[in-house]
Amino acid sequence: MKKHIVRTEAAPSSPLFSQGLRVGSTIFVSGMAGIDAATKQLAGTTIQEQTRQALRNCKAIVEAGGGTLTDVVQVIVLLANPADFAGMNEEYAKVFATDPPTRAVTKLGVELPNVLVSIMMTAQLA
């Protein structure tokens, strides 16, 4: 199957990675930090603000690939500080309130200045 690059102005981008890829009916979303695409700045200093923005970024990429959040089957959350788990969960539960996808949460392996969270998603279209 051919891979198609998924791009949107509604999420941060970099020449070093694709925001997302669609292969057949599967959309893979790169790890998204809580950076506002319009300002190119972190959405705030709290785990809640950054998680909220990271989820918005992922949603925008899934939608640009032709899906919705209900198509998301797996989420990987990387936290700079494991103590932020509860705060991340507050925002995550608002987005995936019912029938949540599978999820893994682990520690972010690199130190990025002031970045508290990075979120990756995989969506499977019907």
PDB file of C-alpha atoms in Angstrom:
ATOM      1  CA  MET A   1       0.000   0.000   0.000  1.00  0.00           C
ATOM      2  CA  LYS A   2       1.129   3.496  -0.759  1.00  0.00           C
ATOM      3  CA  LYS A   3       1.643   5.927   2.084  1.00  0.00           C
ATOM      4  CA  HIS A   4       0.142   9.400   1.871  1.00  0.00           C
ATOM      5  CA  ILE A   5       1.558  12.299   3.871  1.00  0.00           C
ATOM      6  CA  VAL A   6      -1.083  14.016   6.014  1.00  0.00           C
ATOM      7  CA  ARG A   7      -0.575  17.769   6.450  1.00  0.00           C
ATOM      8  CA  THR A   8      -2.553  20.507   8.143  1.00  0.00           C
ATOM      9  CA  GLU A   9      -1.878  24.109   9.108  1.00  0.00           C
ATOM     10  CA  ALA A  10      -3.885  23.447  12.297  1.00  0.00           C
ATOM     11  CA  ALA A  11      -0.997  21.539  13.920  1.00  0.00           C
ATOM     12  CA  PRO A  12       2.730  22.190  14.338  1.00  0.00           C
ATOM     13  CA  SER A  13       5.008  20.914  11.600  1.00  0.00           C
ATOM     14  CA  SER A  14       8.686  20.272  11.075  1.00  0.00           C
ATOM     15  CA  PRO A  15      10.850  19.356   8.102  1.00  0.00           C
ATOM     16  CA  LEU A  16      12.171  16.473  10.233  1.00  0.00           C
ATOM     17  CA  PHE A  17       8.938  14.429  10.404  1.00  0.00           C
ATOM     18  CA  SER A  18       5.506  14.089   8.847  1.00  0.00           C
ATOM     19  CA  GLN A  19       2.605  15.271  10.983  1.00  0.00           C
ATOM     20  CA  GLY A  20       0.831  12.113   9.949  1.00  0.00           C
ATOM     21  CA  LEU A  21       0.779   9.304   7.437  1.00  0.00           C
ATOM     22  CA  ARG A  22      -2.179   7.486   5.968  1.00  0.00           C
ATOM     23  CA  VAL A  23      -1.558   3.958   4.752  1.00  0.00           C
ATOM     24  CA  GLY A  24      -4.739   2.380   3.441  1.00  0.00           C
ATOM     25  CA  SER A  25      -7.364   3.004   6.075  1.00  0.00           C
ATOM     26  CA  THR A  26      -4.891   3.628   8.916  1.00  0.00           C
ATOM     27  CA  ILE A  27      -3.723   7.078  10.034  1.00  0.00           C
ATOM     28  CA  PHE A  28      -0.528   7.386  12.076  1.00  0.00           C
ATOM     29  CA  VAL A  29      -0.028  10.669  13.954  1.00  0.00           C
ATOM     30  CA  SER A  30       3.469  11.747  15.007  1.00  0.00           C
ATOM     31  CA  GLY A  31       4.121  12.755  18.596  1.00  0.00           C
ATOM     32  CA  MET A  32       2.550  16.159  19.136  1.00  0.00           C
ATOM     33  CA  ALA A  33       3.572  18.487  21.941  1.00  0.00           C
ATOM     34  CA  GLY A  34       1.278  21.173  23.312  1.00  0.00           C
ATOM     35  CA  ILE A  35       2.436  23.762  20.791  1.00  0.00           C
ATOM     36  CA  ASP A  36      -0.095  26.142  19.280  1.00  0.00           C
ATOM     37  CA  ALA A  37       0.358  26.047  15.489  1.00  0.00           C
ATOM     38  CA  ALA A  38      -0.687  29.690  15.113  1.00  0.00           C
ATOM     39  CA  THR A  39       1.777  31.132  17.620  1.00  0.00           C
ATOM     40  CA  LYS A  40       4.469  28.406  17.455  1.00  0.00           C
ATOM     41  CA  GLN A  41       4.593  28.619  21.266  1.00  0.00           C
ATOM     42  CA  LEU A  42       3.664  26.193  24.028  1.00  0.00           C
ATOM     43  CA  ALA A  43      -0.008  26.588  24.919  1.00  0.00           C
ATOM     44  CA  GLY A  44       0.854  27.142  28.576  1.00  0.00           C
ATOM     45  CA  THR A  45       2.994  25.998  31.449  1.00  0.00           C
ATOM     46  CA  THR A  46       0.636  23.447  33.015  1.00  0.00           C
ATOM     47  CA  ILE A  47       0.202  19.820  32.068  1.00  0.00           C
ATOM     48  CA  GLN A  48      -3.514  20.487  31.509  1.00  0.00           C
ATOM     49  CA  GLU A  49      -2.900  23.305  29.011  1.00  0.00           C
ATOM     50  CA  GLN A  50      -0.244  21.381  27.123  1.00  0.00           C
ATOM     51  CA  THR A  51      -2.269  18.145  27.075  1.00  0.00           C
ATOM     52  CA  ARG A  52      -5.334  19.994  25.793  1.00  0.00           C
ATOM     53  CA  GLN A  53      -3.307  21.521  22.950  1.00  0.00           C
ATOM     54  CA  ALA A  54      -1.473  18.283  22.117  1.00  0.00           C
ATOM     55  CA  LEU A  55      -4.849  16.538  21.803  1.00  0.00           C
ATOM     56  CA  ARG A  56      -6.145  19.365  19.569  1.00  0.00           C
ATOM     57  CA  ASN A  57      -3.081  18.972  17.365  1.00  0.00           C
ATOM     58  CA  CYS A  58      -3.583  15.215  17.078  1.00  0.00           C
ATOM     59  CA  LYS A  59      -7.292  15.680  16.331  1.00  0.00           C
ATOM     60  CA  ALA A  60      -6.487  18.143  13.533  1.00  0.00           C
ATOM     61  CA  ILE A  61      -4.120  15.641  11.923  1.00  0.00           C
ATOM     62  CA  VAL A  62      -6.568  12.750  12.227  1.00  0.00           C
ATOM     63  CA  GLU A  63      -9.237  14.935  10.614  1.00  0.00           C
ATOM     64  CA  ALA A  64      -6.849  16.033   7.851  1.00  0.00           C
ATOM     65  CA  GLY A  65      -6.342  12.335   7.129  1.00  0.00           C
ATOM     66  CA  GLY A  66     -10.087  11.799   6.782  1.00  0.00           C
ATOM     67  CA  GLY A  67     -10.880  10.471  10.252  1.00  0.00           C
ATOM     68  CA  THR A  68     -12.390  11.540  13.544  1.00  0.00           C
ATOM     69  CA  LEU A  69     -11.438  10.926  17.159  1.00  0.00           C
ATOM     70  CA  THR A  70     -13.941   8.043  17.236  1.00  0.00           C
ATOM     71  CA  ASP A  71     -11.633   6.279  14.740  1.00  0.00           C
ATOM     72  CA  VAL A  72      -8.664   6.447  17.132  1.00  0.00           C
ATOM     73  CA  VAL A  73      -7.675   2.955  18.269  1.00  0.00           C
ATOM     74  CA  GLN A  74      -4.428   3.653  20.105  1.00  0.00           C
ATOM     75  CA  VAL A  75      -2.858   6.569  21.962  1.00  0.00           C
ATOM     76  CA  ILE A  76       0.667   6.797  23.339  1.00  0.00           C
ATOM     77  CA  VAL A  77       1.304   9.538  25.885  1.00  0.00           C
ATOM     78  CA  LEU A  78       4.849  10.565  26.780  1.00  0.00           C
ATOM     79  CA  LEU A  79       5.216  12.593  29.976  1.00  0.00           C
ATOM     80  CA  ALA A  80       8.297  14.602  30.915  1.00  0.00           C
ATOM     81  CA  ASN A  81       7.359  14.130  34.570  1.00  0.00           C
ATOM     82  CA  PRO A  82       5.390  11.027  35.635  1.00  0.00           C
ATOM     83  CA  ALA A  83       3.963  13.104  38.507  1.00  0.00           C
ATOM     84  CA  ASP A  84       1.867  14.916  35.854  1.00  0.00           C
ATOM     85  CA  PHE A  85      -0.171  11.754  35.163  1.00  0.00           C
ATOM     86  CA  ALA A  86      -3.293  12.927  37.025  1.00  0.00           C
ATOM     87  CA  GLY A  87      -3.286  16.347  35.358  1.00  0.00           C
ATOM     88  CA  MET A  88      -2.866  14.789  31.923  1.00  0.00           C
ATOM     89  CA  ASN A  89      -5.711  12.384  32.671  1.00  0.00           C
ATOM     90  CA  GLU A  90      -8.034  15.312  33.512  1.00  0.00           C
ATOM     91  CA  GLU A  91      -7.817  16.629  29.951  1.00  0.00           C
ATOM     92  CA  TYR A  92      -7.568  13.227  28.293  1.00  0.00           C
ATOM     93  CA  ALA A  93     -10.831  12.094  29.913  1.00  0.00           C
ATOM     94  CA  LYS A  94     -12.638  15.096  28.416  1.00  0.00           C
ATOM     95  CA  VAL A  95     -11.660  14.032  24.885  1.00  0.00           C
ATOM     96  CA  PHE A  96     -12.147  10.285  25.311  1.00  0.00           C
ATOM     97  CA  ALA A  97     -15.054  10.250  27.781  1.00  0.00           C
ATOM     98  CA  THR A  98     -16.698   7.097  26.395  1.00  0.00           C
ATOM     99  CA  ASP A  99     -15.318   4.049  24.596  1.00  0.00           C
ATOM    100  CA  PRO A 100     -11.692   5.233  24.879  1.00  0.00           C
ATOM    101  CA  PRO A 101      -8.967   3.781  22.658  1.00  0.00           C
ATOM    102  CA  THR A 102      -6.145   1.622  23.951  1.00  0.00           C
ATOM    103  CA  ARG A 103      -3.444   3.680  25.635  1.00  0.00           C
ATOM    104  CA  ALA A 104       0.081   3.536  26.963  1.00  0.00           C
ATOM    105  CA  VAL A 105       1.722   6.199  29.111  1.00  0.00           C
ATOM    106  CA  THR A 106       5.469   6.356  29.561  1.00  0.00           C
ATOM    107  CA  LYS A 107       8.238   8.805  30.315  1.00  0.00           C
ATOM    108  CA  LEU A 108       9.441  11.154  27.593  1.00  0.00           C
ATOM    109  CA  GLY A 109      12.958   9.973  26.787  1.00  0.00           C
ATOM    110  CA  VAL A 110      14.473  13.316  25.793  1.00  0.00           C
ATOM    111  CA  GLU A 111      14.507  16.644  27.555  1.00  0.00           C
ATOM    112  CA  LEU A 112      12.771  19.330  25.530  1.00  0.00           C
ATOM    113  CA  PRO A 113      12.717  22.755  27.199  1.00  0.00           C
ATOM    114  CA  ASN A 114       9.376  23.291  28.978  1.00  0.00           C
ATOM    115  CA  VAL A 115       7.622  20.486  27.045  1.00  0.00           C
ATOM    116  CA  LEU A 116       5.553  18.453  29.498  1.00  0.00           C
ATOM    117  CA  VAL A 117       3.763  16.018  27.165  1.00  0.00           C
ATOM    118  CA  SER A 118       3.858  14.510  23.684  1.00  0.00           C
ATOM    119  CA  ILE A 119       0.950  12.472  22.307  1.00  0.00           C
ATOM    120  CA  MET A 120       0.864  10.029  19.376  1.00  0.00           C
ATOM    121  CA  MET A 121      -2.253   8.423  17.893  1.00  0.00           C
ATOM    122  CA  THR A 122      -3.251   5.714  15.469  1.00  0.00           C
ATOM    123  CA  ALA A 123      -6.689   5.795  13.847  1.00  0.00           C
ATOM    124  CA  GLN A 124      -8.365   3.037  11.853  1.00  0.00           C
ATOM    125  CA  LEU A 125     -11.049   4.162   9.407  1.00  0.00           C
ATOM    126  CA  ALA A 126     -14.069   1.968   8.843  1.00  0.00           C
TER     127      ALA A 126
END
